[in-house]
Amino acid sequence: MAHRRFLLGAWPWRSLGHLLGTALILLAMVPPVSLLCLPWAAEVSRLLSPFPLTFGTAVVWTAVGGVSLALGLPLLAVPLARLERRRLRLVDRRPVEDGRQRLSTSDLRTRFRVRYTESATWREVGYLLLLVVLGPLLCLVAGLVVLTPTMLLSSPFLVRAGEPPIAAVFTTVTTRGQALGCATLGLLLVPVSAYLLALLAGAHAAVARVLLHGGQEPLRAELVEVTRSRARLVDAFEAERRRIERDLHDGAQERLVSLTLRLGMARLDLPRDTPAYQNVSAAHDQAKQLMAELRELVRGIHPRVLTDRGLPAALGELADRCPVPVSVRADLPERMPAPVEATAYFVVSEALANVAKHSGADSVSITARREGGLLTVEVHDDGTGGADPDRGTGLTGLADRVAVIDGRMFLSSPAGGPTLLRVELPCDQNVRSA
Amino acid sequence: MLAEDGVLLREGLAGLLDRFGFSVVAAVGDAEALVDAVTGHEPDLLLTDIRMPPGLTDDGLRAAVGLRRANPALAVVALSQYVERGYAAELIDSGDGERVGYLLKDRVVDVEDFVATLRRVVAGGTVVDPEVVRQLLNHRRDPLARLSPREREVLALVAEGHSNAAIARTLVVSEAAVGKHVGNILAKLDLPPTEDTNRRVLAVLAYLRGSGAA
């Protein structure tokens, strides 16, 4: 509207078109809405009459009216909203989304259940009611805005000498001179009307957008779904890791140990200076190496000690393997849900790896304790600090892992140290899956 | 007497033991059968996997600890898939700490060393996997930090139950040098000097465990 070529462009006409459309829609909507209000209207009129209803009948009427409105209004509002969203494009170029869930089912019961419980539906009902109540006023004002300059402009053509004076809005015109004056005024009013029309249509469009545009809602629903599916994926992933670990442990590792053992025995029976001895010896060494590699691999997939002995023992083992001296205080009398244990374990594992790699720390302390439904694990080192989640993916990856089970991660690592990494993991599975 | 749930490995171990003149009186695949077999056969040595059916956690260890409480003379060597100091400690604490061994399963493939370990345990020795000692050393700072690298090596071998002579052979030094190292270690750790290999092992382990974390 602020554009200087506004008056020459299509916007005034678009606004006019929109307002005309509004008037037509209003005409179409008023009868059915009135019909739906009929029970209540009848009730009110009876209540005001000299023969009021009994209390019971009044209750029945109230209920009938409520139900007819609750069921009927969405049936009107939903198609109206669809139409209005299309019409909105006439005066509002921004995209407008219905805030509805996408339904793939054609099952009518499901569709109705979803539609009647969606907040989008009830915002559309709100729009319908607003339109029915305020629409007439809007149309009245718009009509005045259009008719005033039109009448003023047309007055020179209507006025005839000697005929009765004609009414031109706020005055009566009897002579040609007066008519020309009115026409001039009308001409001046045309741009004002154009702006007013655009203003009215714009106000209407703004209200319509607020009530009919629901881009946020499906996004939020999808976010919840994505969060859940991520948690499911991670659970499945974790289960798969365990399965692989178990298979490798019970299968490949066991066989390899036995194979290596037999190679070791075979070597004993061979004379030392034969090629066979050399070959078996080499095979034995390679098999031993493979055993070590496989053990490391299996450990990385899912540590057996965690499954068997729980978090405190597994943390102790991690501490033992860390080149930096680590003290562990794990006060956890009970086992926790497997995903919580696994997450805590991998957080500490990654944290210790970081400490060993970057911090230059002389000592690390790990504490793990459970308070209510929350497992808190802290890794504290006296290194140089300055750990930054933005550098490298390690810390971000940890935060991701923690977030999956609705946990939180805190990191305090000022330059110069010390560094404290703290994770809080909810370990009440009922709460989590709810 | 042999208990191991993996069939292949059980047969392999049985073959190995036969080959070195042990007679395997029973080879079983779960913890319950293990208890029955030991009670029935009264073997000199029980070689068992820690992780066994039915529970598939530490059933083998539980059974072995129970049996040793009932009969401290039973020699037990337990094989573990991973280092868990708790396992080693439980085992050593059952009975008087003699005739027990805790080894990583992977050690069995070094056939001769493994058999020598078994013989040491049967003879009344205490053997702890070098990895356990390494981790304990890794874990602690003072006063272990005062040990020289050579002394750490010697300490690991002491914990494995080797005599001074055996340590000297392994490190290719004189027995007198080993004796000096051992003396230094014991002094640095404030342990009473002793020539008895077993008591030495126990003292060292008790020290490491008692002051270790977790």
PDB file of C-alpha atoms in Angstrom, chain B residues 41-138:
ATOM      1  CA  HIS B  41      35.027 -86.529  40.931  1.00  0.00           C
ATOM      2  CA  GLU B  42      36.931 -84.441  43.480  1.00  0.00           C
ATOM      3  CA  PRO B  43      39.498 -83.235  40.934  1.00  0.00           C
ATOM      4  CA  ASP B  44      42.855 -81.625  41.740  1.00  0.00           C
ATOM      5  CA  LEU B  45      42.219 -78.690  39.471  1.00  0.00           C
ATOM      6  CA  LEU B  46      39.125 -76.977  38.173  1.00  0.00           C
ATOM      7  CA  LEU B  47      39.557 -74.983  34.991  1.00  0.00           C
ATOM      8  CA  THR B  48      36.424 -72.985  34.343  1.00  0.00           C
ATOM      9  CA  ASP B  49      35.074 -70.266  32.163  1.00  0.00           C
ATOM     10  CA  ILE B  50      33.624 -67.412  34.206  1.00  0.00           C
ATOM     11  CA  ARG B  51      30.739 -66.781  31.904  1.00  0.00           C
ATOM     12  CA  MET B  52      28.629 -69.902  31.726  1.00  0.00           C
ATOM     13  CA  PRO B  53      25.064 -71.050  31.345  1.00  0.00           C
ATOM     14  CA  PRO B  54      22.465 -70.936  32.770  1.00  0.00           C
ATOM     15  CA  GLY B  55      22.791 -67.252  33.653  1.00  0.00           C
ATOM     16  CA  LEU B  56      25.499 -66.466  31.094  1.00  0.00           C
ATOM     17  CA  THR B  57      27.011 -63.856  33.369  1.00  0.00           C
ATOM     18  CA  ASP B  58      29.424 -65.011  36.048  1.00  0.00           C
ATOM     19  CA  ASP B  59      27.852 -68.377  36.852  1.00  0.00           C
ATOM     20  CA  GLY B  60      31.147 -70.223  36.466  1.00  0.00           C
ATOM     21  CA  LEU B  61      32.836 -67.925  38.944  1.00  0.00           C
ATOM     22  CA  ARG B  62      29.958 -68.193  41.423  1.00  0.00           C
ATOM     23  CA  ALA B  63      30.168 -71.978  41.283  1.00  0.00           C
ATOM     24  CA  ALA B  64      33.946 -71.990  41.660  1.00  0.00           C
ATOM     25  CA  VAL B  65      33.875 -69.592  44.616  1.00  0.00           C
ATOM     26  CA  GLY B  66      31.217 -71.719  46.296  1.00  0.00           C
ATOM     27  CA  LEU B  67      33.222 -74.887  45.768  1.00  0.00           C
ATOM     28  CA  ARG B  68      36.367 -73.319  47.116  1.00  0.00           C
ATOM     29  CA  ARG B  69      34.615 -72.078  50.230  1.00  0.00           C
ATOM     30  CA  ALA B  70      33.554 -75.668  50.854  1.00  0.00           C
ATOM     31  CA  ASN B  71      36.957 -77.057  49.982  1.00  0.00           C
ATOM     32  CA  PRO B  72      39.848 -74.553  50.027  1.00  0.00           C
ATOM     33  CA  ALA B  73      42.226 -77.232  48.749  1.00  0.00           C
ATOM     34  CA  LEU B  74      40.519 -77.240  45.341  1.00  0.00           C
ATOM     35  CA  ALA B  75      42.753 -75.514  42.814  1.00  0.00           C
ATOM     36  CA  VAL B  76      40.783 -73.240  40.484  1.00  0.00           C
ATOM     37  CA  VAL B  77      41.818 -71.422  37.358  1.00  0.00           C
ATOM     38  CA  ALA B  78      39.120 -69.148  35.990  1.00  0.00           C
ATOM     39  CA  LEU B  79      39.128 -67.861  32.439  1.00  0.00           C
ATOM     40  CA  SER B  80      37.628 -64.472  31.771  1.00  0.00           C
ATOM     41  CA  GLN B  81      36.688 -62.795  28.546  1.00  0.00           C
ATOM     42  CA  TYR B  82      37.718 -59.388  29.864  1.00  0.00           C
ATOM     43  CA  VAL B  83      39.619 -57.991  32.814  1.00  0.00           C
ATOM     44  CA  GLU B  84      37.401 -57.481  35.795  1.00  0.00           C
ATOM     45  CA  ARG B  85      39.338 -56.927  38.979  1.00  0.00           C
ATOM     46  CA  GLY B  86      36.253 -57.767  40.984  1.00  0.00           C
ATOM     47  CA  TYR B  87      36.373 -61.307  39.614  1.00  0.00           C
ATOM     48  CA  ALA B  88      40.027 -61.753  40.464  1.00  0.00           C
ATOM     49  CA  ALA B  89      39.454 -60.388  43.947  1.00  0.00           C
ATOM     50  CA  GLU B  90      36.502 -62.676  44.663  1.00  0.00           C
ATOM     51  CA  LEU B  91      38.468 -65.644  43.528  1.00  0.00           C
ATOM     52  CA  ILE B  92      41.506 -64.842  45.623  1.00  0.00           C
ATOM     53  CA  ASP B  93      39.378 -64.067  48.657  1.00  0.00           C
ATOM     54  CA  SER B  94      37.748 -67.478  48.469  1.00  0.00           C
ATOM     55  CA  GLY B  95      39.829 -69.799  50.636  1.00  0.00           C
ATOM     56  CA  ASP B  96      43.290 -68.764  51.712  1.00  0.00           C
ATOM     57  CA  GLY B  97      44.280 -67.183  48.418  1.00  0.00           C
ATOM     58  CA  GLU B  98      46.381 -70.120  47.341  1.00  0.00           C
ATOM     59  CA  ARG B  99      45.785 -72.438  44.401  1.00  0.00           C
ATOM     60  CA  VAL B 100      43.865 -69.879  42.390  1.00  0.00           C
ATOM     61  CA  GLY B 101      44.414 -68.343  39.027  1.00  0.00           C
ATOM     62  CA  TYR B 102      42.614 -65.660  37.108  1.00  0.00           C
ATOM     63  CA  LEU B 103      43.482 -65.466  33.432  1.00  0.00           C
ATOM     64  CA  LEU B 104      42.181 -63.845  30.326  1.00  0.00           C
ATOM     65  CA  LYS B 105      40.729 -66.467  28.062  1.00  0.00           C
ATOM     66  CA  ASP B 106      43.072 -65.470  25.286  1.00  0.00           C
ATOM     67  CA  ARG B 107      46.030 -66.745  27.306  1.00  0.00           C
ATOM     68  CA  VAL B 108      45.152 -70.355  26.601  1.00  0.00           C
ATOM     69  CA  VAL B 109      46.521 -70.036  23.082  1.00  0.00           C
ATOM     70  CA  ASP B 110      50.048 -69.601  24.378  1.00  0.00           C
ATOM     71  CA  VAL B 111      49.940 -73.256  25.114  1.00  0.00           C
ATOM     72  CA  GLU B 112      53.135 -73.784  27.033  1.00  0.00           C
ATOM     73  CA  ASP B 113      52.789 -70.697  29.212  1.00  0.00           C
ATOM     74  CA  PHE B 114      49.236 -71.623  29.940  1.00  0.00           C
ATOM     75  CA  VAL B 115      50.106 -75.145  31.003  1.00  0.00           C
ATOM     76  CA  ALA B 116      52.936 -73.829  33.149  1.00  0.00           C
ATOM     77  CA  THR B 117      50.456 -71.499  34.826  1.00  0.00           C
ATOM     78  CA  LEU B 118      48.113 -74.385  35.533  1.00  0.00           C
ATOM     79  CA  ARG B 119      50.981 -76.342  37.083  1.00  0.00           C
ATOM     80  CA  ARG B 120      51.922 -73.390  39.269  1.00  0.00           C
ATOM     81  CA  VAL B 121      48.380 -73.115  40.549  1.00  0.00           C
ATOM     82  CA  VAL B 122      48.114 -76.845  41.256  1.00  0.00           C
ATOM     83  CA  ALA B 123      51.403 -76.596  43.135  1.00  0.00           C
ATOM     84  CA  GLY B 124      49.811 -74.028  45.430  1.00  0.00           C
ATOM     85  CA  GLY B 125      50.557 -70.816  43.557  1.00  0.00           C
ATOM     86  CA  THR B 126      48.488 -67.725  42.978  1.00  0.00           C
ATOM     87  CA  VAL B 127      48.361 -66.353  39.468  1.00  0.00           C
ATOM     88  CA  VAL B 128      46.792 -63.189  38.274  1.00  0.00           C
ATOM     89  CA  ASP B 129      46.698 -62.206  34.639  1.00  0.00           C
ATOM     90  CA  PRO B 130      49.414 -59.692  33.783  1.00  0.00           C
ATOM     91  CA  GLU B 131      46.735 -57.463  32.307  1.00  0.00           C
ATOM     92  CA  VAL B 132      45.131 -57.079  35.742  1.00  0.00           C
ATOM     93  CA  VAL B 133      48.435 -56.023  37.213  1.00  0.00           C
ATOM     94  CA  ARG B 134      49.092 -53.694  34.322  1.00  0.00           C
ATOM     95  CA  GLN B 135      45.753 -51.992  34.855  1.00  0.00           C
ATOM     96  CA  LEU B 136      46.270 -51.758  38.575  1.00  0.00           C
ATOM     97  CA  LEU B 137      49.634 -50.162  37.992  1.00  0.00           C
ATOM     98  CA  ASN B 138      48.132 -47.861  35.418  1.00  0.00           C
TER      99      ASN B 138
END
